[in-house]
N, CA, C and O atoms as a CHARMM CRD file, in Angstrom:
* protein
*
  356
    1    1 UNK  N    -17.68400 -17.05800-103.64700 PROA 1      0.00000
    2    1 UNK  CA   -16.98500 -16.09900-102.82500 PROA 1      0.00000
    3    1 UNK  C    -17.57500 -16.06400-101.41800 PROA 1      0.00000
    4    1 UNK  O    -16.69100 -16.34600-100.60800 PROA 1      0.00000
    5    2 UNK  N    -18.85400 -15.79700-100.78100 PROA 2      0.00000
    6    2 UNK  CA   -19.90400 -15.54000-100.15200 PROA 2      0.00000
    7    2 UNK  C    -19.23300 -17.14700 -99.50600 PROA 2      0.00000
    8    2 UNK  O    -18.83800 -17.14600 -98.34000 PROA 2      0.00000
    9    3 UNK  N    -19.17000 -18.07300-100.08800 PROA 3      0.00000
   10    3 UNK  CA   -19.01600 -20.01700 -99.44100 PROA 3      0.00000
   11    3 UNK  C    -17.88900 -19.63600 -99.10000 PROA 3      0.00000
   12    3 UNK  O    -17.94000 -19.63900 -97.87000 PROA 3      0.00000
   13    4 UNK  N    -16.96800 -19.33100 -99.38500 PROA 4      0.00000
   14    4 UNK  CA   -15.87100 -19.32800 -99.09300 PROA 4      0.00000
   15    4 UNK  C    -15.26000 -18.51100 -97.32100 PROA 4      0.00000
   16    4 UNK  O    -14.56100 -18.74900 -96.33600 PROA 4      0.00000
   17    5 UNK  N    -16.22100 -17.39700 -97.97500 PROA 5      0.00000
   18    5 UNK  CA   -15.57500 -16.42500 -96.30600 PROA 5      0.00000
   19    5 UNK  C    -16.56200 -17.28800 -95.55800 PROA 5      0.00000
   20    5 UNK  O    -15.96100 -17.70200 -94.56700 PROA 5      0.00000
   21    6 UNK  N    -17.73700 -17.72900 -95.56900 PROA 6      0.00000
   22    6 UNK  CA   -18.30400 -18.47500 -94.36800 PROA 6      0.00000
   23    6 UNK  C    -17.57300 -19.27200 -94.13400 PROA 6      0.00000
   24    6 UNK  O    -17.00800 -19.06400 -93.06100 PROA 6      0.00000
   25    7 UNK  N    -17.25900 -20.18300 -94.64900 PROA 7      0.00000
   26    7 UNK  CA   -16.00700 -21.45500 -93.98400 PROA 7      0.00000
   27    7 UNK  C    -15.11900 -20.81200 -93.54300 PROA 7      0.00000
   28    7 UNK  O    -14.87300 -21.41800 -92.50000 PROA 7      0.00000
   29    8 UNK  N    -14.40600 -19.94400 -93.59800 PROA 8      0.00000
   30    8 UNK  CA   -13.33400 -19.32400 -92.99200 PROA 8      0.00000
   31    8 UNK  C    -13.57900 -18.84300 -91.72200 PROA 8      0.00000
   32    8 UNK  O    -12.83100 -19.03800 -90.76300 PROA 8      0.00000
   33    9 UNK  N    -14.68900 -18.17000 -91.69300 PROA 9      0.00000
   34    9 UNK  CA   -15.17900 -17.48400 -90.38700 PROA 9      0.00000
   35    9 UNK  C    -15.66900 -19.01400 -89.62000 PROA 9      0.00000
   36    9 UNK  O    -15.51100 -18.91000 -88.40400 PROA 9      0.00000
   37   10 UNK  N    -16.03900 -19.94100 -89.89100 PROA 10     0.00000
   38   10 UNK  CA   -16.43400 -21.17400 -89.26400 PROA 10     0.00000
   39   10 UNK  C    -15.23900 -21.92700 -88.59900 PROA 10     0.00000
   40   10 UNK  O    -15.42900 -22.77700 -87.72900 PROA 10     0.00000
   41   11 UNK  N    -14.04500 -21.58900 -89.02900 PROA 11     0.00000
   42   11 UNK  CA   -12.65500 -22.24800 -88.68800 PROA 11     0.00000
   43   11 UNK  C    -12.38600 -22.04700 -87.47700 PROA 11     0.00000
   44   11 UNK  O    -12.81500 -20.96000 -87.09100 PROA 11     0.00000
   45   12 UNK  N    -11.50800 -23.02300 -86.20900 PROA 12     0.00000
   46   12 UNK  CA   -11.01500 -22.23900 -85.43300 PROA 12     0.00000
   47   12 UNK  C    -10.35200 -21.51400 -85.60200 PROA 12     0.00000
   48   12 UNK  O    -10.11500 -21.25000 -86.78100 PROA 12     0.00000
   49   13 UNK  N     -9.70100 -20.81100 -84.60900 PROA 13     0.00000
   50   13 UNK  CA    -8.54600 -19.67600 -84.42600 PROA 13     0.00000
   51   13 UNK  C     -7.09200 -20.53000 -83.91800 PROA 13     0.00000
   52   13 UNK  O     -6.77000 -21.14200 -82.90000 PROA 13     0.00000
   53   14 UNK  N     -6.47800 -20.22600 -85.12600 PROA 14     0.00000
   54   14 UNK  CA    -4.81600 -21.25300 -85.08100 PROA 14     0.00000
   55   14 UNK  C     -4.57500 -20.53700 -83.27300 PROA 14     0.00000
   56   14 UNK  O     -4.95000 -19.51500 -82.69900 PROA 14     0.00000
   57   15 UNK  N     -3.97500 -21.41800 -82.99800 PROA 15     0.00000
   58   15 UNK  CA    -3.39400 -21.79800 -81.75100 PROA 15     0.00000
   59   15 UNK  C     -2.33100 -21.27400 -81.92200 PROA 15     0.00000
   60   15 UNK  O     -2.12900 -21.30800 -83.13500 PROA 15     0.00000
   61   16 UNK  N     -1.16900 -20.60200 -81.21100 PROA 16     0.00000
   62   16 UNK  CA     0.11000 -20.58200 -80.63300 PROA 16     0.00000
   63   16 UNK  C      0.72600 -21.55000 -80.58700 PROA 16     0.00000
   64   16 UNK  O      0.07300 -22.46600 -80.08700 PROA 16     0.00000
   65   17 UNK  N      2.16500 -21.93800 -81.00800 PROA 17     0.00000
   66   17 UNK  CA     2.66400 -23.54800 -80.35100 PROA 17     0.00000
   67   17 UNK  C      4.03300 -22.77200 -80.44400 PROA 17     0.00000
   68   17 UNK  O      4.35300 -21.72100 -81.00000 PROA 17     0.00000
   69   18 UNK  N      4.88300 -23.91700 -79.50200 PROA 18     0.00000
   70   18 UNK  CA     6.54400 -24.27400 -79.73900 PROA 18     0.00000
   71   18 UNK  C      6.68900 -24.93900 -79.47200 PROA 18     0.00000
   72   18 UNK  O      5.85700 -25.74100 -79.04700 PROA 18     0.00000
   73   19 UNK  N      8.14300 -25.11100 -79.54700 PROA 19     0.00000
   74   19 UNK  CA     9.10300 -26.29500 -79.75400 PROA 19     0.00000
   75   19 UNK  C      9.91000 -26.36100 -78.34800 PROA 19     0.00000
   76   19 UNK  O     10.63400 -25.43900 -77.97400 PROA 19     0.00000
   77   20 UNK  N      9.70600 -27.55300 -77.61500 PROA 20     0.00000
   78   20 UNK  CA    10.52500 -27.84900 -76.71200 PROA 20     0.00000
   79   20 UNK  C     10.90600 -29.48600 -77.08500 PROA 20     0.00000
   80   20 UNK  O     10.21800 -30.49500 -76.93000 PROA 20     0.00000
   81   21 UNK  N     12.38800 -29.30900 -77.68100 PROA 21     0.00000
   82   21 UNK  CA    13.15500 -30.82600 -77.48700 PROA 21     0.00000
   83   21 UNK  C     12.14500 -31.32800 -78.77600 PROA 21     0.00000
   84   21 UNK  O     11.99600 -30.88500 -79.91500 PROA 21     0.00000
   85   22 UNK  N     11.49200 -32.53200 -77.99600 PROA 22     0.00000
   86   22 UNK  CA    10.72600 -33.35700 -79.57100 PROA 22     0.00000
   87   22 UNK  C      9.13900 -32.80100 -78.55700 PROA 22     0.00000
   88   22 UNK  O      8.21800 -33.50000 -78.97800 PROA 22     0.00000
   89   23 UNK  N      8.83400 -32.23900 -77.91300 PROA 23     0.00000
   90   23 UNK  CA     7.43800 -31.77700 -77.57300 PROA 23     0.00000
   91   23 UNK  C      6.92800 -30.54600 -78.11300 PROA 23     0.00000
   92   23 UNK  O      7.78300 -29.66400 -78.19400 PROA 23     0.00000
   93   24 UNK  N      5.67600 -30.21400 -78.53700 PROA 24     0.00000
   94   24 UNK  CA     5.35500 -29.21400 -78.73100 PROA 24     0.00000
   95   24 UNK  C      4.10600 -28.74700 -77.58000 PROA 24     0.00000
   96   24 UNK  O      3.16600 -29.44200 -77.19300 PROA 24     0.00000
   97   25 UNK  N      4.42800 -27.41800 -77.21600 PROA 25     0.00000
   98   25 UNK  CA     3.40800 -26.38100 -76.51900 PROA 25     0.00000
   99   25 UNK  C      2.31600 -25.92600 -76.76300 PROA 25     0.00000
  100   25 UNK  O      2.20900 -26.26500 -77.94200 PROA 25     0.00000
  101   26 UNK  N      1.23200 -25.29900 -76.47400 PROA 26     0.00000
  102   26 UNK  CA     0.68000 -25.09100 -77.30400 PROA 26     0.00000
  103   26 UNK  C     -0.25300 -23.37700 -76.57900 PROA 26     0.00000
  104   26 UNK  O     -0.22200 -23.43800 -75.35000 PROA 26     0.00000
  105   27 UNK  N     -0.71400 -22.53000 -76.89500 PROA 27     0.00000
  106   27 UNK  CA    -1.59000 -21.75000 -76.12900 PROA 27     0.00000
  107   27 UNK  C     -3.33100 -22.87100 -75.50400 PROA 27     0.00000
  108   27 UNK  O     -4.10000 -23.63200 -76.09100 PROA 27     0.00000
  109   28 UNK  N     -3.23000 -22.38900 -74.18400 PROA 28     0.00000
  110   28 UNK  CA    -4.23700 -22.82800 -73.85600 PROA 28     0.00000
  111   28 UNK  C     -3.55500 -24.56000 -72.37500 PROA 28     0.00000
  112   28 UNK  O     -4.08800 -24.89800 -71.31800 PROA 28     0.00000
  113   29 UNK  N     -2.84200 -24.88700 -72.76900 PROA 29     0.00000
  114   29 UNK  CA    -1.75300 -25.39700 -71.77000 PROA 29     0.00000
  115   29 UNK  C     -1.51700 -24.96300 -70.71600 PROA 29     0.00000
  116   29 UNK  O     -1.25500 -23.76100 -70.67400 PROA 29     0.00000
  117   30 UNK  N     -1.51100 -25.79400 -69.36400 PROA 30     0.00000
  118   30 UNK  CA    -1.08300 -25.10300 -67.76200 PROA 30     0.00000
  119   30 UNK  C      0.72800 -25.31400 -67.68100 PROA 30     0.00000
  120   30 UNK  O      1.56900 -26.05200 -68.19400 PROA 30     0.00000
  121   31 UNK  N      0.70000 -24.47200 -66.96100 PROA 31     0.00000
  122   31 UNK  CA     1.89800 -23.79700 -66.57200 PROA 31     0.00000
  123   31 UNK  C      2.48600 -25.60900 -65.87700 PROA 31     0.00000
  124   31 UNK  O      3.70600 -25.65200 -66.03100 PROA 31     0.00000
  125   32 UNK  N      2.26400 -26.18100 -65.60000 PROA 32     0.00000
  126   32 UNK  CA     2.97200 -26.96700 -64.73200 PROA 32     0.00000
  127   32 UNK  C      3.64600 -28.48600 -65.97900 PROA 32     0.00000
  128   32 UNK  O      4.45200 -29.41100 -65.88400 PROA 32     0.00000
  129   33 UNK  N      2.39700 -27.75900 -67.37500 PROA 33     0.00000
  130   33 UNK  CA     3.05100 -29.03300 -68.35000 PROA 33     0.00000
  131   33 UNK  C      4.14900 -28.07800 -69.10500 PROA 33     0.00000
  132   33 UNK  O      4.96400 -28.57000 -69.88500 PROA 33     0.00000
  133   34 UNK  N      4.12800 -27.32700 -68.94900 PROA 34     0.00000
  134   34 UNK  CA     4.93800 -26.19700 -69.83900 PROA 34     0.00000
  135   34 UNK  C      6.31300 -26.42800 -69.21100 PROA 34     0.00000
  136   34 UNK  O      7.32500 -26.62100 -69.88400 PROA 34     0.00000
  137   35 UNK  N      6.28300 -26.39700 -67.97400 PROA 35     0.00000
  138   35 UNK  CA     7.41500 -26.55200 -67.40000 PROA 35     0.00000
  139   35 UNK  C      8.03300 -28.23900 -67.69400 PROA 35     0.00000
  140   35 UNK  O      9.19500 -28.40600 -68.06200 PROA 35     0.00000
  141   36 UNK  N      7.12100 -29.35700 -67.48200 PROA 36     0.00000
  142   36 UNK  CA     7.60100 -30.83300 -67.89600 PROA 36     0.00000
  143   36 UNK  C      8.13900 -30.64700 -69.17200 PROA 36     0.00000
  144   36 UNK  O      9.21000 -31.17300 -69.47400 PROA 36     0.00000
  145   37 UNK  N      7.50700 -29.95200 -69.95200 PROA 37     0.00000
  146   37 UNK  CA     7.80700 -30.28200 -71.54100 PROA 37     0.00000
  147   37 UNK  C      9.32800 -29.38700 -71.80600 PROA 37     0.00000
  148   37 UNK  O     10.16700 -29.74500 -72.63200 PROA 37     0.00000
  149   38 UNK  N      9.45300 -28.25300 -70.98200 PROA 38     0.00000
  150   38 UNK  CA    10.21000 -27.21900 -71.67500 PROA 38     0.00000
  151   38 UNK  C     11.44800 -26.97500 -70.66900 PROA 38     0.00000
  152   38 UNK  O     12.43800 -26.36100 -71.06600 PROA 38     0.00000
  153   39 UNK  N     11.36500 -27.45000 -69.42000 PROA 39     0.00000
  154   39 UNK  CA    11.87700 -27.01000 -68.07800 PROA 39     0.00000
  155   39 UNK  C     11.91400 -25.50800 -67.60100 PROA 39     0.00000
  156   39 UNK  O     11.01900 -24.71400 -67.89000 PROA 39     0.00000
  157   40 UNK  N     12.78900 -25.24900 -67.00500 PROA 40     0.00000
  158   40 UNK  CA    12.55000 -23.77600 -66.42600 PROA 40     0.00000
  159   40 UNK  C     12.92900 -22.88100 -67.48800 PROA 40     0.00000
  160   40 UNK  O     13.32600 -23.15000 -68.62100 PROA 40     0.00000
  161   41 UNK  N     12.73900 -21.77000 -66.92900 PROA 41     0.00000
  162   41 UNK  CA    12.14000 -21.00200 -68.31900 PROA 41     0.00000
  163   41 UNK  C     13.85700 -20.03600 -67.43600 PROA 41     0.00000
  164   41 UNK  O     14.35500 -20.26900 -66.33400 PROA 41     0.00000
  165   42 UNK  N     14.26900 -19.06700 -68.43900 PROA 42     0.00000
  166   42 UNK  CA    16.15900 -18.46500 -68.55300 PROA 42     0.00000
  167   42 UNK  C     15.20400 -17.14300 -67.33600 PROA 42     0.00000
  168   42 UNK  O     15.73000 -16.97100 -66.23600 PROA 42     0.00000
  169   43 UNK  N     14.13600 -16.49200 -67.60000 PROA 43     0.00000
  170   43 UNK  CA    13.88500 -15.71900 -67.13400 PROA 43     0.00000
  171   43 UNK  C     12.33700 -15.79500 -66.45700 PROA 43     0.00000
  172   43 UNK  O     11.58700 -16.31600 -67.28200 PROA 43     0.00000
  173   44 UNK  N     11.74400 -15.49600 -65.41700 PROA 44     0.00000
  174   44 UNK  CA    10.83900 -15.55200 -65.12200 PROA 44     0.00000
  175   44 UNK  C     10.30800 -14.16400 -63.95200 PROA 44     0.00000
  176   44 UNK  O     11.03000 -13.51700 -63.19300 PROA 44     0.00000
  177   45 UNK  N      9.06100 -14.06700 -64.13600 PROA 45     0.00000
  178   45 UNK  CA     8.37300 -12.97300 -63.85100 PROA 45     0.00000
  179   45 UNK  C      7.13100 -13.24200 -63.36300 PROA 45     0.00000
  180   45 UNK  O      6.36400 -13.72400 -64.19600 PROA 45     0.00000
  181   46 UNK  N      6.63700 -13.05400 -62.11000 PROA 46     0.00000
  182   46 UNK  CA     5.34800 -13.56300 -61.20800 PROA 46     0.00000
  183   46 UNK  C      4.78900 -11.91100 -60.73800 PROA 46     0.00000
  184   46 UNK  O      5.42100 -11.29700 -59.87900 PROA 46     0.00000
  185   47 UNK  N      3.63700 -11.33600 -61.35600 PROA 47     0.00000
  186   47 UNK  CA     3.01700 -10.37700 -60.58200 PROA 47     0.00000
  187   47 UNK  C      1.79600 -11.04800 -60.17500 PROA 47     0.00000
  188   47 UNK  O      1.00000 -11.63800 -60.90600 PROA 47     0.00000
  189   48 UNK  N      1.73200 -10.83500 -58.54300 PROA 48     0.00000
  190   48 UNK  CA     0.60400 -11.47000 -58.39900 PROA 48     0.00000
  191   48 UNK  C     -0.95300 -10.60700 -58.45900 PROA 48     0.00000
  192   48 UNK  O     -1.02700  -9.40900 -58.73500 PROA 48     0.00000
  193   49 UNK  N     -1.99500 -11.37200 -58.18300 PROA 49     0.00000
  194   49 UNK  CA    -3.39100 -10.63500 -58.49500 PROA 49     0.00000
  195   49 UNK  C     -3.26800  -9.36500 -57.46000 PROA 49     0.00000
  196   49 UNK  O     -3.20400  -8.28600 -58.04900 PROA 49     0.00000
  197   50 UNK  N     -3.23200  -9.30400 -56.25000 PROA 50     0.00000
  198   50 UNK  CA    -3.06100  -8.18400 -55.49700 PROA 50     0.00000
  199   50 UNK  C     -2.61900  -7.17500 -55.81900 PROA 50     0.00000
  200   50 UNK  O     -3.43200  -6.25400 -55.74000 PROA 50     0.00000
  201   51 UNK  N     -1.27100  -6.80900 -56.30000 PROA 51     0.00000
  202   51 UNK  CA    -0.62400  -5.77400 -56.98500 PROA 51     0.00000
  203   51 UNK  C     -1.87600  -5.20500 -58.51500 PROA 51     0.00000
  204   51 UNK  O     -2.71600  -5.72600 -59.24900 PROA 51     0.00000
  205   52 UNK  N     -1.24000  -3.83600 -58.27500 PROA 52     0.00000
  206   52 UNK  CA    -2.33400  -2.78900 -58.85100 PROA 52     0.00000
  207   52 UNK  C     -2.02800  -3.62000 -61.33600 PROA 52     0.00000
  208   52 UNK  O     -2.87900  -3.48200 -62.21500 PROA 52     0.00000
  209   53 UNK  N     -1.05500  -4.09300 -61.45800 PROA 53     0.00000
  210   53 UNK  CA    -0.81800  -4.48500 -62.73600 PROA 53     0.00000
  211   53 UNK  C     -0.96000  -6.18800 -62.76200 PROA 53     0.00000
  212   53 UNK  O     -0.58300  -6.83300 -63.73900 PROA 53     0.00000
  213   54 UNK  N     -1.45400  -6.71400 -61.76300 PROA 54     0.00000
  214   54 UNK  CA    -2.29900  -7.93800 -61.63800 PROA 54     0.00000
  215   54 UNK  C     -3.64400  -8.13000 -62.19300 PROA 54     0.00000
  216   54 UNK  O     -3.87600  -9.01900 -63.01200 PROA 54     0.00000
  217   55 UNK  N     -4.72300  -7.13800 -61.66900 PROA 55     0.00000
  218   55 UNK  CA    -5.61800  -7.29400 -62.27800 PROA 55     0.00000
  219   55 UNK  C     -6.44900  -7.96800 -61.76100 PROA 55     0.00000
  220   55 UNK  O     -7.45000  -8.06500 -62.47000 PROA 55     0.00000
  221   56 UNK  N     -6.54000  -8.78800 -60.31100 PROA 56     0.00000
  222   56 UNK  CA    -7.34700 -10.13900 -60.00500 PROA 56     0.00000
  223   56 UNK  C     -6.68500 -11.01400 -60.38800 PROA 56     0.00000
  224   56 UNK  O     -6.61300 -11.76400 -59.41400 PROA 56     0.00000
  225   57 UNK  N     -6.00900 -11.53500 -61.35600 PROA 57     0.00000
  226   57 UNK  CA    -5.25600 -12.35700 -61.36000 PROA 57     0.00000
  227   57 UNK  C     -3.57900 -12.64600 -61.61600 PROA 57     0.00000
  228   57 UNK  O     -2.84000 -11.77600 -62.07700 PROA 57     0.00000
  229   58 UNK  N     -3.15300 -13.89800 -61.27000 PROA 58     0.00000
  230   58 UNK  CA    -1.74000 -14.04800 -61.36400 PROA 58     0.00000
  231   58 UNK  C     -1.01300 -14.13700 -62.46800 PROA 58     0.00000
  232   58 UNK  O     -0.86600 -15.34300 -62.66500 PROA 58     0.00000
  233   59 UNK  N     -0.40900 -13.45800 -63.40000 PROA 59     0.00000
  234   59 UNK  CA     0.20700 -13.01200 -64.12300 PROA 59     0.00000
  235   59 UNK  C      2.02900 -12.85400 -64.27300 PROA 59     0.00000
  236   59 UNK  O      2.79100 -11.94400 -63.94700 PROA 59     0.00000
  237   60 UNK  N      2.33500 -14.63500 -65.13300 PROA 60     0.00000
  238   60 UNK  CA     3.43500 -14.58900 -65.48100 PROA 60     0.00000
  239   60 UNK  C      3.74200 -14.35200 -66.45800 PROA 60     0.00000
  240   60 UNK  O      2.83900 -14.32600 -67.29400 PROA 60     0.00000
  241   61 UNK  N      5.21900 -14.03400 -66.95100 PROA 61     0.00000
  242   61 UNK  CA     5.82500 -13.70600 -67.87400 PROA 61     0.00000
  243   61 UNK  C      7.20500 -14.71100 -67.76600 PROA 61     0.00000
  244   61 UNK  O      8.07200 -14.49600 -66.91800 PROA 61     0.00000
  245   62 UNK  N      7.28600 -15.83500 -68.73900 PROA 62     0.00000
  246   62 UNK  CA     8.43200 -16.96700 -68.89900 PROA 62     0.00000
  247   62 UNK  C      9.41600 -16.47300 -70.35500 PROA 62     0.00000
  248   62 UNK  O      8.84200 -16.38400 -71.44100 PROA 62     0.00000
  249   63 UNK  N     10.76500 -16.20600 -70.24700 PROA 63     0.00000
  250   63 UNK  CA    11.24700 -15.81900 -71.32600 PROA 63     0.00000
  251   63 UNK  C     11.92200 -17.50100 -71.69800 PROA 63     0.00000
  252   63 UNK  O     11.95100 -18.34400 -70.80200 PROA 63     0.00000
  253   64 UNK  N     12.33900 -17.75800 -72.85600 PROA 64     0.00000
  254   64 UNK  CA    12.91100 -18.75100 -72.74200 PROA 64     0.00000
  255   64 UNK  C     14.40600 -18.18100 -73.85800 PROA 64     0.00000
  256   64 UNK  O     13.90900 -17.40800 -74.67700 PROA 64     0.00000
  257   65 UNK  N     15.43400 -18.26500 -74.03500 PROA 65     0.00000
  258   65 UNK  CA    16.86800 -18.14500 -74.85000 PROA 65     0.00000
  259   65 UNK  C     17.73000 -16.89400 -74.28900 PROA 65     0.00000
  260   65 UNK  O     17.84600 -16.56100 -73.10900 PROA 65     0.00000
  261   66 UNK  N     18.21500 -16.38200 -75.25100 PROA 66     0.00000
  262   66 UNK  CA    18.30700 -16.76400 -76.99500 PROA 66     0.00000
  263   66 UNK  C     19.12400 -18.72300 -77.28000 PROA 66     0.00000
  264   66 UNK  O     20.08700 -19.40400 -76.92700 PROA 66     0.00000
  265   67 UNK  N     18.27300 -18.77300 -77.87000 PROA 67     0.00000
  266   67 UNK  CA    18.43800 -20.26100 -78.24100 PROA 67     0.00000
  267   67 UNK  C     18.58400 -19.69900 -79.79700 PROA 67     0.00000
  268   67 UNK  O     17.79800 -18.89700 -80.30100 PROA 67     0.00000
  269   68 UNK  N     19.85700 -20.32800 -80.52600 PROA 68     0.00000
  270   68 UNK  CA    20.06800 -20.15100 -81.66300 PROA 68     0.00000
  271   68 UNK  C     19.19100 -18.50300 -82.53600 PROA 68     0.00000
  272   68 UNK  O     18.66900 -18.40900 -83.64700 PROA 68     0.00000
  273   69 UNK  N     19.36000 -17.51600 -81.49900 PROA 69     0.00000
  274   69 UNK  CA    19.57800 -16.53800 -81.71400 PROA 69     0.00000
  275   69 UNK  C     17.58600 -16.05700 -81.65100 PROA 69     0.00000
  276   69 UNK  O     17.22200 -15.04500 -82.24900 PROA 69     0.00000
  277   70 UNK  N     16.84700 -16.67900 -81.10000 PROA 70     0.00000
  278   70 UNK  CA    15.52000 -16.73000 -81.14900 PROA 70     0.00000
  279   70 UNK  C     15.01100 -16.93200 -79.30000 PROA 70     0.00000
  280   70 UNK  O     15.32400 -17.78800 -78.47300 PROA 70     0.00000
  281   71 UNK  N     14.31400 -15.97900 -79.23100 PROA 71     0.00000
  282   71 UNK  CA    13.75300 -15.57800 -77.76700 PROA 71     0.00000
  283   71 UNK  C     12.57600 -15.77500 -77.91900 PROA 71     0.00000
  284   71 UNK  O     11.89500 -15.23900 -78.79300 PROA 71     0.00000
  285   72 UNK  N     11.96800 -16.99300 -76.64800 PROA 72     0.00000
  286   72 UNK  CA    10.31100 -17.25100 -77.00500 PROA 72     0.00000
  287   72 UNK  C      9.32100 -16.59700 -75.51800 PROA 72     0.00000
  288   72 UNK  O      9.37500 -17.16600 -74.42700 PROA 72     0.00000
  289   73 UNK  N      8.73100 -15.72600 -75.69200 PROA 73     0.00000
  290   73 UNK  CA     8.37400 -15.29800 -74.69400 PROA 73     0.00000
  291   73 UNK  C      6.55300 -15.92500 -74.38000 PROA 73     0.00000
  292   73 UNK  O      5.65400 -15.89000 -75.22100 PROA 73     0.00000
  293   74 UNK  N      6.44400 -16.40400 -73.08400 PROA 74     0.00000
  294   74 UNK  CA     5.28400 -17.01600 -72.97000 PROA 74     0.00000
  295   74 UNK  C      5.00100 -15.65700 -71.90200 PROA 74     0.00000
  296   74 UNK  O      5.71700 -14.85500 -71.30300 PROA 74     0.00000
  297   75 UNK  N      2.99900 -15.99600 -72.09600 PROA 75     0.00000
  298   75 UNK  CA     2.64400 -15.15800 -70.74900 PROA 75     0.00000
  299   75 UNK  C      1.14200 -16.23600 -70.58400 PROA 75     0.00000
  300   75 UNK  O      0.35500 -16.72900 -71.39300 PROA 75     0.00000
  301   76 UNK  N      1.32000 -16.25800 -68.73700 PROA 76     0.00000
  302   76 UNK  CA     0.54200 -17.48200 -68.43200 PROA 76     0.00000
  303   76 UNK  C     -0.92400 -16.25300 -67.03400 PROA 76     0.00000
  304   76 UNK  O     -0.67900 -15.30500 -66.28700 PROA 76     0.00000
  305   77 UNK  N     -1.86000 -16.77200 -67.25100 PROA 77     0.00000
  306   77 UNK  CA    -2.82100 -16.21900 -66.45600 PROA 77     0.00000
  307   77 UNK  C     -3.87200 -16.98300 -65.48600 PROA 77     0.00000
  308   77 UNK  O     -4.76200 -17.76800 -65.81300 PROA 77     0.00000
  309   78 UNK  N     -3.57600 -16.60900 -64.43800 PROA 78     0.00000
  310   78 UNK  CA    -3.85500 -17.85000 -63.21800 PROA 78     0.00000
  311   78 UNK  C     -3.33700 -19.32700 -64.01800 PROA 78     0.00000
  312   78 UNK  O     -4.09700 -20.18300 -64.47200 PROA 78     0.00000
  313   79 UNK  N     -2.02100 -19.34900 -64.04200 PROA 79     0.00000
  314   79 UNK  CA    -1.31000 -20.82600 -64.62800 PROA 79     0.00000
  315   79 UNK  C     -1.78300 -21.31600 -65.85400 PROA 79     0.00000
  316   79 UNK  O     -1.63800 -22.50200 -66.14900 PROA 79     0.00000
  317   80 UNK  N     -2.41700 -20.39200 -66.70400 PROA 80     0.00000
  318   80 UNK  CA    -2.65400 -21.13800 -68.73200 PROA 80     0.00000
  319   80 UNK  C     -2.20600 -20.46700 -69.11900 PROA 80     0.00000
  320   80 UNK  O     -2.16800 -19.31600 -68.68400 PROA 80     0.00000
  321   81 UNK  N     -1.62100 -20.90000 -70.18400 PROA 81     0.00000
  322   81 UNK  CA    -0.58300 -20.14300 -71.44000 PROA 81     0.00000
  323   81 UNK  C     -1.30200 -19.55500 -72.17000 PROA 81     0.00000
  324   81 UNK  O     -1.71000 -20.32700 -73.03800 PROA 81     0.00000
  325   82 UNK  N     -1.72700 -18.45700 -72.29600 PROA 82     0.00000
  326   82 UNK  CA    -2.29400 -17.22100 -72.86200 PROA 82     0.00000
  327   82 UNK  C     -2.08100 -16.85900 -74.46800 PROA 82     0.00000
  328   82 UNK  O     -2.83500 -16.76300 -75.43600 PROA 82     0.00000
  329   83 UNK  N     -0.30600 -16.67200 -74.18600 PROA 83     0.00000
  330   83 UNK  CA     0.40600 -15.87500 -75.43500 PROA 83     0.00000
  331   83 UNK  C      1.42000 -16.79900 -75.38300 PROA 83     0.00000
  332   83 UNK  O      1.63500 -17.54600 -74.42900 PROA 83     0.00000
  333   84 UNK  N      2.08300 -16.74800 -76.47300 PROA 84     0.00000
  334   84 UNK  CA     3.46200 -17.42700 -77.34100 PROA 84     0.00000
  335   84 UNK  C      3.90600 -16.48000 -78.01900 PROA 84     0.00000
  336   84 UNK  O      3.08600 -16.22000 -78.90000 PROA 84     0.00000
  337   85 UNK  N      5.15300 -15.54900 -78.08600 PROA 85     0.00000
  338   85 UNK  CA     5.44400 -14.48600 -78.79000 PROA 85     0.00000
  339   85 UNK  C      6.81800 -15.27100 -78.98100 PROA 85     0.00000
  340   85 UNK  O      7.33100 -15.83700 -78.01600 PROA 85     0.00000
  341   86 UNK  N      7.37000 -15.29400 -80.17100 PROA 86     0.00000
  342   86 UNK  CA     8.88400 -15.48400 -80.80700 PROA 86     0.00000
  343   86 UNK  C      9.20100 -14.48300 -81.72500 PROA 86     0.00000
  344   86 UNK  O      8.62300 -14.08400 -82.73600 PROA 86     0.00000
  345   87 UNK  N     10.53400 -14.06500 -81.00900 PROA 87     0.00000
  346   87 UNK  CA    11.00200 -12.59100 -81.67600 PROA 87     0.00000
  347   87 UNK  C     12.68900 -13.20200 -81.55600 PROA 87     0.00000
  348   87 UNK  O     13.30700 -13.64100 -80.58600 PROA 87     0.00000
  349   88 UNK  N     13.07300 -13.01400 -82.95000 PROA 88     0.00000
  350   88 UNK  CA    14.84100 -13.10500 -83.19200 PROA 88     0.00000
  351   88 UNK  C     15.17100 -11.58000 -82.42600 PROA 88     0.00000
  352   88 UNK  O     14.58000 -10.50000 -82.42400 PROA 88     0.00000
  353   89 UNK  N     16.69600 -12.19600 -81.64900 PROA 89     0.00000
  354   89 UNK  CA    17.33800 -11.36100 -80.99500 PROA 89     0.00000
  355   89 UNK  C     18.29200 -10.50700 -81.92600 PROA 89     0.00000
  356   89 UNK  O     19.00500  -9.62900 -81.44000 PROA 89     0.00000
């Protein structure tokens, strides 16, 4: 039991991914392959670091669909993919 949770706690931490076309995404990815792999994103959102909900840094928000009824929402920080959230519409 005791072997067991140590290997577990020794594991990485699963990654985020999607699906663009035959490419997959992944968390931890810059904004500029996200865009090669996936193209422009249906909705997009730039607060920059200056503004008081910036934080110091630049802070996007990329929606991508509804694509077959599924909305993939990325959020990128100074240009790396942070989060991958997929929520059916």
């Amino acid at each position: 039991m005791l072997a067991s949770a140590l290997t577990l706690a020794l594991l990485p931490a699963a990654e985020a991914s999607m699906r663009c076309g035959t490419s997959l995404v992944y968390e931890g990815e810059l904004s500029v392959d996200v865009l090669r792999k996936c193209g422009e994103p249906d909705q997009r959102e730039v607060t920059p670091p200056s503004s008081p909900q910036g934080g110091g840094v630049t802070v996007e928000r990329w929606v991508y669909g509804p694509r077959n009824g599924v909305y993939r929402y990325l959020r990128f920080l100074d240009g790396k993919l942070v989060e991958i959230r997929v929520e059916r519409g």
